XYZ file of C-alpha atoms in Angstrom:
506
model
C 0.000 0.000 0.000
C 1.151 3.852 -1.411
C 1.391 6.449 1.499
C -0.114 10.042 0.366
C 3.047 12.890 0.400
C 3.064 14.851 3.167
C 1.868 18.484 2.862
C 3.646 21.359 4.127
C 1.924 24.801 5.103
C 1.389 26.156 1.648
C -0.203 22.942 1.297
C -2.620 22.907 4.169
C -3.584 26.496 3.613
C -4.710 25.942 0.071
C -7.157 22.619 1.182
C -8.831 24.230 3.539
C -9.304 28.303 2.169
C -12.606 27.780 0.936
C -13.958 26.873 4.377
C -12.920 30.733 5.351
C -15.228 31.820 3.028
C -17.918 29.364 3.365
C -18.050 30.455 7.354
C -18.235 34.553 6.126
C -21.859 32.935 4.296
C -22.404 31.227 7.230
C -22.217 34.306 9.921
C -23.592 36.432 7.918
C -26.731 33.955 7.604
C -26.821 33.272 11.060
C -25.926 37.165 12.442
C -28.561 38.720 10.296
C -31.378 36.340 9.074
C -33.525 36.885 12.182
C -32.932 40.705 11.570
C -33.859 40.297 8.159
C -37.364 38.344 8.932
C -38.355 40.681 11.982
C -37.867 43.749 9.683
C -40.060 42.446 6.789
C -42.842 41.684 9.567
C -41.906 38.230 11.571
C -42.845 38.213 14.554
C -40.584 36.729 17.431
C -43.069 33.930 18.197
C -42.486 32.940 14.514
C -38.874 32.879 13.920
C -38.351 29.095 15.358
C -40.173 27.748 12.305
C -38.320 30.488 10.418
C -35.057 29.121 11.528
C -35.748 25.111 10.993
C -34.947 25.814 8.009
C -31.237 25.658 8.691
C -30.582 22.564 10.647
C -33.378 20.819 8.347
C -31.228 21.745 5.214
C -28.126 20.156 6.683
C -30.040 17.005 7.749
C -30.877 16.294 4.384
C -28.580 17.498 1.858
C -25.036 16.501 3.789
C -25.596 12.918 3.009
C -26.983 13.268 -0.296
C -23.832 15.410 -1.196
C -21.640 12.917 0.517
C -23.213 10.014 -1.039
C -22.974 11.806 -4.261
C -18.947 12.876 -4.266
C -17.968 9.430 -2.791
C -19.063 8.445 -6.745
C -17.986 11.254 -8.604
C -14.644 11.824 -10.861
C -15.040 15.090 -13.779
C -11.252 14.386 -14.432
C -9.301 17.451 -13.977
C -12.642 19.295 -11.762
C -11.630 15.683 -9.541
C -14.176 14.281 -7.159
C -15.096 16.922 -4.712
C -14.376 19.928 -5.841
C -17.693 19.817 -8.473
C -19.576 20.250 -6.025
C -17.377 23.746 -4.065
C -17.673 24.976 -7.330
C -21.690 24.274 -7.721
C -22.375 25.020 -4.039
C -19.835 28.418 -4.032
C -22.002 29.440 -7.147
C -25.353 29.068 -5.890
C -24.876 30.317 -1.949
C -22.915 33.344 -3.869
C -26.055 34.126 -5.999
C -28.145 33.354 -2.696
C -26.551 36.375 -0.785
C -26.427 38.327 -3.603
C -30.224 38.197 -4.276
C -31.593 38.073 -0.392
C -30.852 41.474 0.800
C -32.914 42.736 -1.955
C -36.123 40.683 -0.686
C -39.158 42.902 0.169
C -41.506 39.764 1.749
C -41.002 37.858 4.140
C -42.091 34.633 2.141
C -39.096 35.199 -0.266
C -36.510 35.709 2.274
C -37.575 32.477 3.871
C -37.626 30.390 0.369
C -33.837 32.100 -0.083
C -32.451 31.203 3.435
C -33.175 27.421 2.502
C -31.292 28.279 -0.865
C -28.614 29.655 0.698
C -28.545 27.552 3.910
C -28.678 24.140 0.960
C -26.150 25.806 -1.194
C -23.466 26.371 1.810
C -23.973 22.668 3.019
C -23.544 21.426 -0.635
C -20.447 23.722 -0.576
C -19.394 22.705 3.190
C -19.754 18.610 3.221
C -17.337 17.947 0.625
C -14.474 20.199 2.229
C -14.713 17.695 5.608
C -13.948 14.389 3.380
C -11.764 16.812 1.382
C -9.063 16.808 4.150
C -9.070 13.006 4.636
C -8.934 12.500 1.014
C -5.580 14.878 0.905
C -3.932 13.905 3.588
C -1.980 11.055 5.371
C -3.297 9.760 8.337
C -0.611 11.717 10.688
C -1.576 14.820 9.293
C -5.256 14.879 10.047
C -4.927 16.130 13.293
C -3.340 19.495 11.844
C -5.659 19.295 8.505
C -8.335 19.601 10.599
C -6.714 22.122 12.997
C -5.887 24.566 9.864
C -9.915 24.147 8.547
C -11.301 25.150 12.181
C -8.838 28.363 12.422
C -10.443 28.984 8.855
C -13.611 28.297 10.423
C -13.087 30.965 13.111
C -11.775 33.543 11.098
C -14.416 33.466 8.599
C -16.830 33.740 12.031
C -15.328 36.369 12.873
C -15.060 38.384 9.625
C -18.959 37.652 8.505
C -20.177 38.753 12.259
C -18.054 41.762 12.616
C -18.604 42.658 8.938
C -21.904 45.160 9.056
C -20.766 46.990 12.283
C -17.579 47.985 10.379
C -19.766 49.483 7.547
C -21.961 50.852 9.888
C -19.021 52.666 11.275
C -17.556 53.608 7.964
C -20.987 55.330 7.679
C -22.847 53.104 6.055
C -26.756 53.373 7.105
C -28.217 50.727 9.273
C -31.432 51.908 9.243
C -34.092 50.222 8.082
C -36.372 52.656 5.894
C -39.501 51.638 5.188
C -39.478 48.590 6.446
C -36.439 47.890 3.916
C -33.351 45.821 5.050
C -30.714 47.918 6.161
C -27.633 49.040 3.742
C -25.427 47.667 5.881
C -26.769 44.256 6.102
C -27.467 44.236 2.259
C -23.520 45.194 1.130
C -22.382 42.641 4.078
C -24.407 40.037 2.011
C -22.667 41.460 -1.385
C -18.943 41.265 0.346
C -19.582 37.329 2.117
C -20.910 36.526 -1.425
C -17.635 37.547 -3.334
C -15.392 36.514 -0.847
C -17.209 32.796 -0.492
C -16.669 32.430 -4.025
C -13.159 34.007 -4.380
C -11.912 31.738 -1.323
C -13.241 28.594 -2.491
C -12.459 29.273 -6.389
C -8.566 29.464 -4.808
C -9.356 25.852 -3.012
C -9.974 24.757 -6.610
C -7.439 26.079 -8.362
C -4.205 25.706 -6.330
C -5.167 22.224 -5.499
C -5.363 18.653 -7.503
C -7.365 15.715 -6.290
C -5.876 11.914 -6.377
C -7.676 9.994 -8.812
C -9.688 6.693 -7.919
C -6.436 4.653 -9.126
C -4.355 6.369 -6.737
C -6.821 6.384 -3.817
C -7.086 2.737 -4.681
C -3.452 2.289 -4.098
C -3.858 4.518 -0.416
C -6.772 2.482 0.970
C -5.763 -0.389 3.291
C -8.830 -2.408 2.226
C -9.786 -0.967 -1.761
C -12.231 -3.587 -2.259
C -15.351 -3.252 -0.859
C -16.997 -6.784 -0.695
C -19.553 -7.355 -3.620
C -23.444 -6.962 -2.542
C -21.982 -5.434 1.077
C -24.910 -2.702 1.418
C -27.588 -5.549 0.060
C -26.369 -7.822 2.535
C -26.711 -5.504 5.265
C -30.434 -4.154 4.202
C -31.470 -8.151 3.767
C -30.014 -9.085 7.139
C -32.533 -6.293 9.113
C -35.803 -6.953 10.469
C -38.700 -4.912 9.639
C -39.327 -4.972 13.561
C -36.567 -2.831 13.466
C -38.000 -0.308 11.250
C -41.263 -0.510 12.951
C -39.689 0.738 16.147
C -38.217 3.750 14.223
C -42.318 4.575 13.108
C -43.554 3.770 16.464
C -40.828 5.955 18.181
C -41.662 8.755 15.842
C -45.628 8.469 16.389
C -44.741 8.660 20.404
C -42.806 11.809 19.551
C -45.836 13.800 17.619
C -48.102 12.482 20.802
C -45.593 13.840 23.204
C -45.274 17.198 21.316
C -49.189 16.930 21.511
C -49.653 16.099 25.184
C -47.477 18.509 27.033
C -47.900 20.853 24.230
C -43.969 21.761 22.892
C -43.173 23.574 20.388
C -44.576 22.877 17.062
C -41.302 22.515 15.312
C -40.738 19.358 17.457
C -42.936 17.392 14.993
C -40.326 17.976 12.134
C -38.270 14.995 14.579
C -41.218 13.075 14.793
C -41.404 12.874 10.900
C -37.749 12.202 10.436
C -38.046 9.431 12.958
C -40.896 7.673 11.486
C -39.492 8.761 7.694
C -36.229 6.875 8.460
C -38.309 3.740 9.866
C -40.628 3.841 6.327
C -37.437 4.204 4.092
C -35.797 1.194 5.746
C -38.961 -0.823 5.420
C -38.422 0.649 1.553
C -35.119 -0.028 0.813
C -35.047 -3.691 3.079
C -37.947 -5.074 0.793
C -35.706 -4.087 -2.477
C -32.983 -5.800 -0.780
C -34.798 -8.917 0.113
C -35.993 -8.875 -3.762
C -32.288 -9.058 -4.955
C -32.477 -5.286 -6.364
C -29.648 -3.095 -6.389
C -29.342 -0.379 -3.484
C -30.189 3.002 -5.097
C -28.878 6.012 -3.192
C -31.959 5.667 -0.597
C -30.382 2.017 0.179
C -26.678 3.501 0.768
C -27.479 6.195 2.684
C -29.888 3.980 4.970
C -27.633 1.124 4.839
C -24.723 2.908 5.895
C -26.400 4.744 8.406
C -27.554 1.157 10.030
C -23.892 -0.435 9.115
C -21.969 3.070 11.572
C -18.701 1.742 12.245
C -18.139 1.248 16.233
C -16.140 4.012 16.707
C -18.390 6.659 14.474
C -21.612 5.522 16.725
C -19.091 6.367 20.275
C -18.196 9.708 18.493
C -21.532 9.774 17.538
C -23.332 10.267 21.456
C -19.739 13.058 21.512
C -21.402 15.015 18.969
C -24.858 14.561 20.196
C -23.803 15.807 23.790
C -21.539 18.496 22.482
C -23.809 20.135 20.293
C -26.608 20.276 22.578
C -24.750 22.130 25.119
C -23.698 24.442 22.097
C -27.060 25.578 21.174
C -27.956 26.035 24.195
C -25.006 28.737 24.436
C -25.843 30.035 21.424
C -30.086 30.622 22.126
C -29.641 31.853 25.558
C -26.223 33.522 26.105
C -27.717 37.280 25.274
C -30.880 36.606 27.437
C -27.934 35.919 30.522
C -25.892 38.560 29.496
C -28.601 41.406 29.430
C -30.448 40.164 32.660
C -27.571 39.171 35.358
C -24.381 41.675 33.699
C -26.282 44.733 32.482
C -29.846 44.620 34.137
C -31.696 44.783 31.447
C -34.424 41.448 31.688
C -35.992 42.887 28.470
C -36.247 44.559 25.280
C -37.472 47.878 26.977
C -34.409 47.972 29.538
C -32.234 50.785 28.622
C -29.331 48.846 28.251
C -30.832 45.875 26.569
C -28.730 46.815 23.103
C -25.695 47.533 25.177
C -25.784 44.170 26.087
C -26.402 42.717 22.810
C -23.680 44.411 21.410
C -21.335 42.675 24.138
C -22.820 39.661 23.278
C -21.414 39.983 20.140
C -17.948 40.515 21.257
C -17.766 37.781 23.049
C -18.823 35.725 20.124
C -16.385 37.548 18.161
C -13.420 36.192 21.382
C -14.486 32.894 21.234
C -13.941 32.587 17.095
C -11.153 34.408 17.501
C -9.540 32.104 20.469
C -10.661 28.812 18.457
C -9.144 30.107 15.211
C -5.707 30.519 16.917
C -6.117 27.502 19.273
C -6.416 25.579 16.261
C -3.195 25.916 15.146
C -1.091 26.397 18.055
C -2.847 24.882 20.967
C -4.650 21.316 19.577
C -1.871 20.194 17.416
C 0.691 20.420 20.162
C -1.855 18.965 22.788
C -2.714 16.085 19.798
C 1.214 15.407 19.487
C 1.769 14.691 23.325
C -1.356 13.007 24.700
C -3.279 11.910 21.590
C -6.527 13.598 19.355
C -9.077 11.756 21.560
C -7.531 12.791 25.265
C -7.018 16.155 23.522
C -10.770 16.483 22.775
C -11.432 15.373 26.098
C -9.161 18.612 27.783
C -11.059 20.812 25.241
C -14.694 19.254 26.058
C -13.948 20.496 30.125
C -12.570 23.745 28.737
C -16.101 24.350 27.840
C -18.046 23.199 30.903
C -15.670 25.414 32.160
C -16.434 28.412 30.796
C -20.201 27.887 30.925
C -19.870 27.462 34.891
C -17.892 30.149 35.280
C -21.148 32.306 34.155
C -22.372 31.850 38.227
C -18.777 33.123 39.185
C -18.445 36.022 37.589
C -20.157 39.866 38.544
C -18.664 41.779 35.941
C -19.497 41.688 32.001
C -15.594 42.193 30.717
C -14.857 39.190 32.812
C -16.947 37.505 30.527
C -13.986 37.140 28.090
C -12.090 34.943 30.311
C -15.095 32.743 30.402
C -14.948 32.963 26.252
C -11.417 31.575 26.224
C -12.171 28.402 27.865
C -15.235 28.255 25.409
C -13.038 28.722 22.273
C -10.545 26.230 23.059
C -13.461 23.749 23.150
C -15.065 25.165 19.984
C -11.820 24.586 18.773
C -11.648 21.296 19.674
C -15.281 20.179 18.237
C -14.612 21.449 15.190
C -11.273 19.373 14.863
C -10.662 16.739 16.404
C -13.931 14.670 16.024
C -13.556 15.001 12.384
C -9.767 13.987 12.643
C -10.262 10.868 14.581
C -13.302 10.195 11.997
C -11.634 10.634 8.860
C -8.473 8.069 10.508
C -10.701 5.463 11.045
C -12.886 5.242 7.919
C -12.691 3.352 4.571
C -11.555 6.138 1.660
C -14.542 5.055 -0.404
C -16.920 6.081 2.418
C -15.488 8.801 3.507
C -18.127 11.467 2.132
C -21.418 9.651 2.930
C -20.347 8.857 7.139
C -19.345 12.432 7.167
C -22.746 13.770 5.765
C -23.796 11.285 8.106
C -22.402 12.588 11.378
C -24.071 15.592 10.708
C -27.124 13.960 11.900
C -25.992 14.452 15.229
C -25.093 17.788 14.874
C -28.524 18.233 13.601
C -31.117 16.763 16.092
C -29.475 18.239 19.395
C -30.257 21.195 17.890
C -33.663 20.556 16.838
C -34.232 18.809 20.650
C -32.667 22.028 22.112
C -35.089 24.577 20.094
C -38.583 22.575 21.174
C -37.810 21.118 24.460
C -35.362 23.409 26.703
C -37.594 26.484 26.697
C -39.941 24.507 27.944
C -37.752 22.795 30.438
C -36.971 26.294 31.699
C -40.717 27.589 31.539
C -41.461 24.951 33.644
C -38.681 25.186 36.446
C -36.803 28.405 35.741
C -39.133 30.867 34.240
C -37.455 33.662 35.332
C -33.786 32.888 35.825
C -32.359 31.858 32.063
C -28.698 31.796 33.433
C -29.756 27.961 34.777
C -29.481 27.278 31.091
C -25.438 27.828 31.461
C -25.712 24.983 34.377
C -27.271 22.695 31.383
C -25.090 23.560 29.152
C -22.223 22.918 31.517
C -23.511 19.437 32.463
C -24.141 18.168 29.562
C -20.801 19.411 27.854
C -18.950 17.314 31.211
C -21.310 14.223 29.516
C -19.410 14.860 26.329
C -16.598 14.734 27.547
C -17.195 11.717 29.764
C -18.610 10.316 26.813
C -15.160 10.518 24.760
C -13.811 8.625 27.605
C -15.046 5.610 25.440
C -13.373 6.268 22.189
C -10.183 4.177 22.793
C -6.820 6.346 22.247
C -5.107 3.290 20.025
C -8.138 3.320 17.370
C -7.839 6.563 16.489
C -3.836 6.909 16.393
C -1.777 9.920 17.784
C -0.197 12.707 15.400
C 3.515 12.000 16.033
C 5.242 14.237 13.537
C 4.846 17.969 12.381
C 4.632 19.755 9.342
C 7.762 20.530 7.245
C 8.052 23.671 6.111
């Protein structure tokens, strides 16, 4: 077996560029788009369903796309990089054409264009890295791609208040979206295509011969997916409907939010497409993408299903963070429970500052901090240290009295951010077959994806329930569950994944 050459910095850099401006799309989308909907007449109670649209997107295109490139060679446009090129294109037209919406109903039809168009964009670039690299270098691949990530989070948040201050109007006349939003949306849309159009260029895929030649075990066994499907029980699939049917009555019962049904469907819809895709199994057909992507899903290697409950603890604890951290700020550091407090936009603008650390932190953790841990005690203890650098900075929310203390709290939170958005996919992309590489990482966004959506329906009504009035409990959640995480890493064994044991040359 061949061993991929080693990249050096100019190397690294070039892999992972587009991600920096596939993030700007990204921050801008998720900075503005509530802005956007609330200024062409949303109400507040409406922008959940509004905002489903984003995780929902993800859900289902990530293992389409990953499905997709995992069977794709254009020759010299190689394997994955059709699909930067088609995703850059349409998420640039996306921002170009939003900030010019005037109803609500087309704003929300172009945030699931532009929130499809950055995932079709995004997916690829994860398998990208393990495609490019040797198996030594994916702790720092992966490192280089989250201080990408950061920076772009930082440039596509900070973006409108620096055109604001340039004078740019942020007024919203007539009920119009502001100018400063709309030329933000202009700039992330040349700047995600310029970035990712440099990924393409400066870089050159292997082609299936030579991946061939990498892969420890090239040839997949004939019939493995129809074996798998065949082997399954339709009592399995049955429990899938049946879980998703107790869901909806649950949702029903104690009356959550509305958007928890979309989980009940995807529950039962994954039970009904195995029942599907087992019977064409069982009558010798071939697996069409449907049978893949369900048969890989059932057939997770061991260590993606440990990572798995990682991811589904992690992100939970993010969201969480990322709904209620303003509510906490303006109510416990600037005394302002609401809207009509006087410094209730003072403390949103801090919010955003400390979002702006925390990117900022991860970006350079990324390349100083995690590759140097991931030398010395391994990627999975390494993820562990960063998981606990989290709860850590969540708890330290009861500590501290003063808002600019805040930022030490934001540190902690950056290195694990770091950390999430690394090493996971590092250990991931060591441990998986070549040929697989893009549908298991469209599938692990699954668990990304339905924290979030658990998160959104169930934890405000956790806290109506038990905290109505004190939303800094959430933090204590947060913090708990992130400790689970990392508890839950404690599983992942450190000599499956392999430890980073040399640099990068220069």
């Amino acid at each position: 077996m061949l061993e991929k050459p080693r990249q050096n910095w100019r190397g690294l850099w070039n892999i992972s560029f587009g991600f920096f401006g596939i993030q700007i799309g990204f921050a801008l989308q998720n900075a503005n788009m509530s802005r956007v909907f609330q200024t062409l007449g949303s109400s507040l109670d409406d922008l959940p369903a509004l905002w489903v649209a984003a995780p929902l997107t993800g859900l289902l295109v990530q293992p389409i796309i990953g499905h997709m490139s995992d069977r794709t060679w254009l020759g010299r446009l190689g394997r994955r990089r059709p699909y930067f090129l088609t995703g850059a294109i349409l998420a640039t037209l996306a921002l170009v054409v939003m900030p010019q919406a005037h109803v609500l109903l087309f704003a929300a039809a172009m945030l699931w264009v532009l929130d499809a168009s950055l995932n079709i964009s995004m997916e690829p670039f994860r398998a990208f890295v393990g495609d490019m690299l040797r198996k030594d270098q994916h702790s720092i691949g992966y490192a280089v791609q989250t201080a990408f990530i950061g920076a772009g989070a930082v440039v596509g948040s900070i973006f409108p208040n620096i055109l604001e201050h340039l004078g740019v109007s942020n007024a919203a006349v007539g009920g119009q979206i502001p100018d400063t939003v709309r030329f933000a949306f202009w700039f992330g849309g040349a700047a995600l295509f310029l970035s990712v159009l440099w990924t393409i260029v400066t870089t050159r895929e292997y082609d299936p011969a030579q991946m061939a030649s990498f892969d420890r075990d090239p040839e997949e066994a004939h019939g493995e997916t129809i074996r798998v499907l065949a082997a399954r029980t339709y009592a399995n699939c049955l429990t899938w409907i049946v879980a998703g049917g107790l869901i909806a009555i649950g949702v029903h019962r104690f009356d959550l939010q509305k958007e928890m049904y979309l989980l009940a469907a995807l529950v039962a819809g994954y039970g009904l497409a195995s029942i599907f895709v087992i019977w064409r199994a069982r009558q010798g057909r071939g697996a069409a993408m449907l049978g893949h992507i369900v048969g890989d899903f059932t057939g997770m290697p061991p260590l993606m299903k440990k990572l798995a409950l990682v991811q589904f603890f992690t992100w939970s604890a993010l969201f969480i963070m990322w709904i209620n951290t303003g509510p906490v700020v303006a109510q416990y550091f600037f005394d302002a429970p609401n809207r009509d407090s006087p410094r209730f936009q003072e403390a949103g603008q801090w919010v955003d500052t400390l979002f702006g650390v925390y990117n900022g932190v991860a970006a350079v953790a990324a390349l100083t901090l995690l590759p140097w841990l991931a030398a010395r005690i391994g990627q999975a203890r390494t993820h562990i240290v960063g998981l606990l650098c989290g709860a850590a900075g969540y708890a330290s929310f009861f500590i501290v009295h003063d808002a600019r203390a805040l930022l030490v709290s934001e540190v902690g939170i950056g290195i694990a951010w770091a950390s999430i958005l690394a090493m996971p996919y590092a250990i991931l992309a060591s441990s998986l077959p070549p040929r697989k590489l893009g549908i298991y990482m469209g599938l692990f966004n699954v668990f990304v994806v339905v924290p979030q959506l658990l998160v959104a329906t169930v934890m405000g009504s956790i806290m109506k329930a038990w905290f109505p009035t004190e939303p800094i409990w959430t933090m204590a959640f947060a913090a708990g569950v992130m400790v689970l995480a990392a508890l839950a890493m404690l599983r992942v064994r450190e000599d499956s994944v392999g430890r980073q044991t040399r640099g990068v040359p220069v």
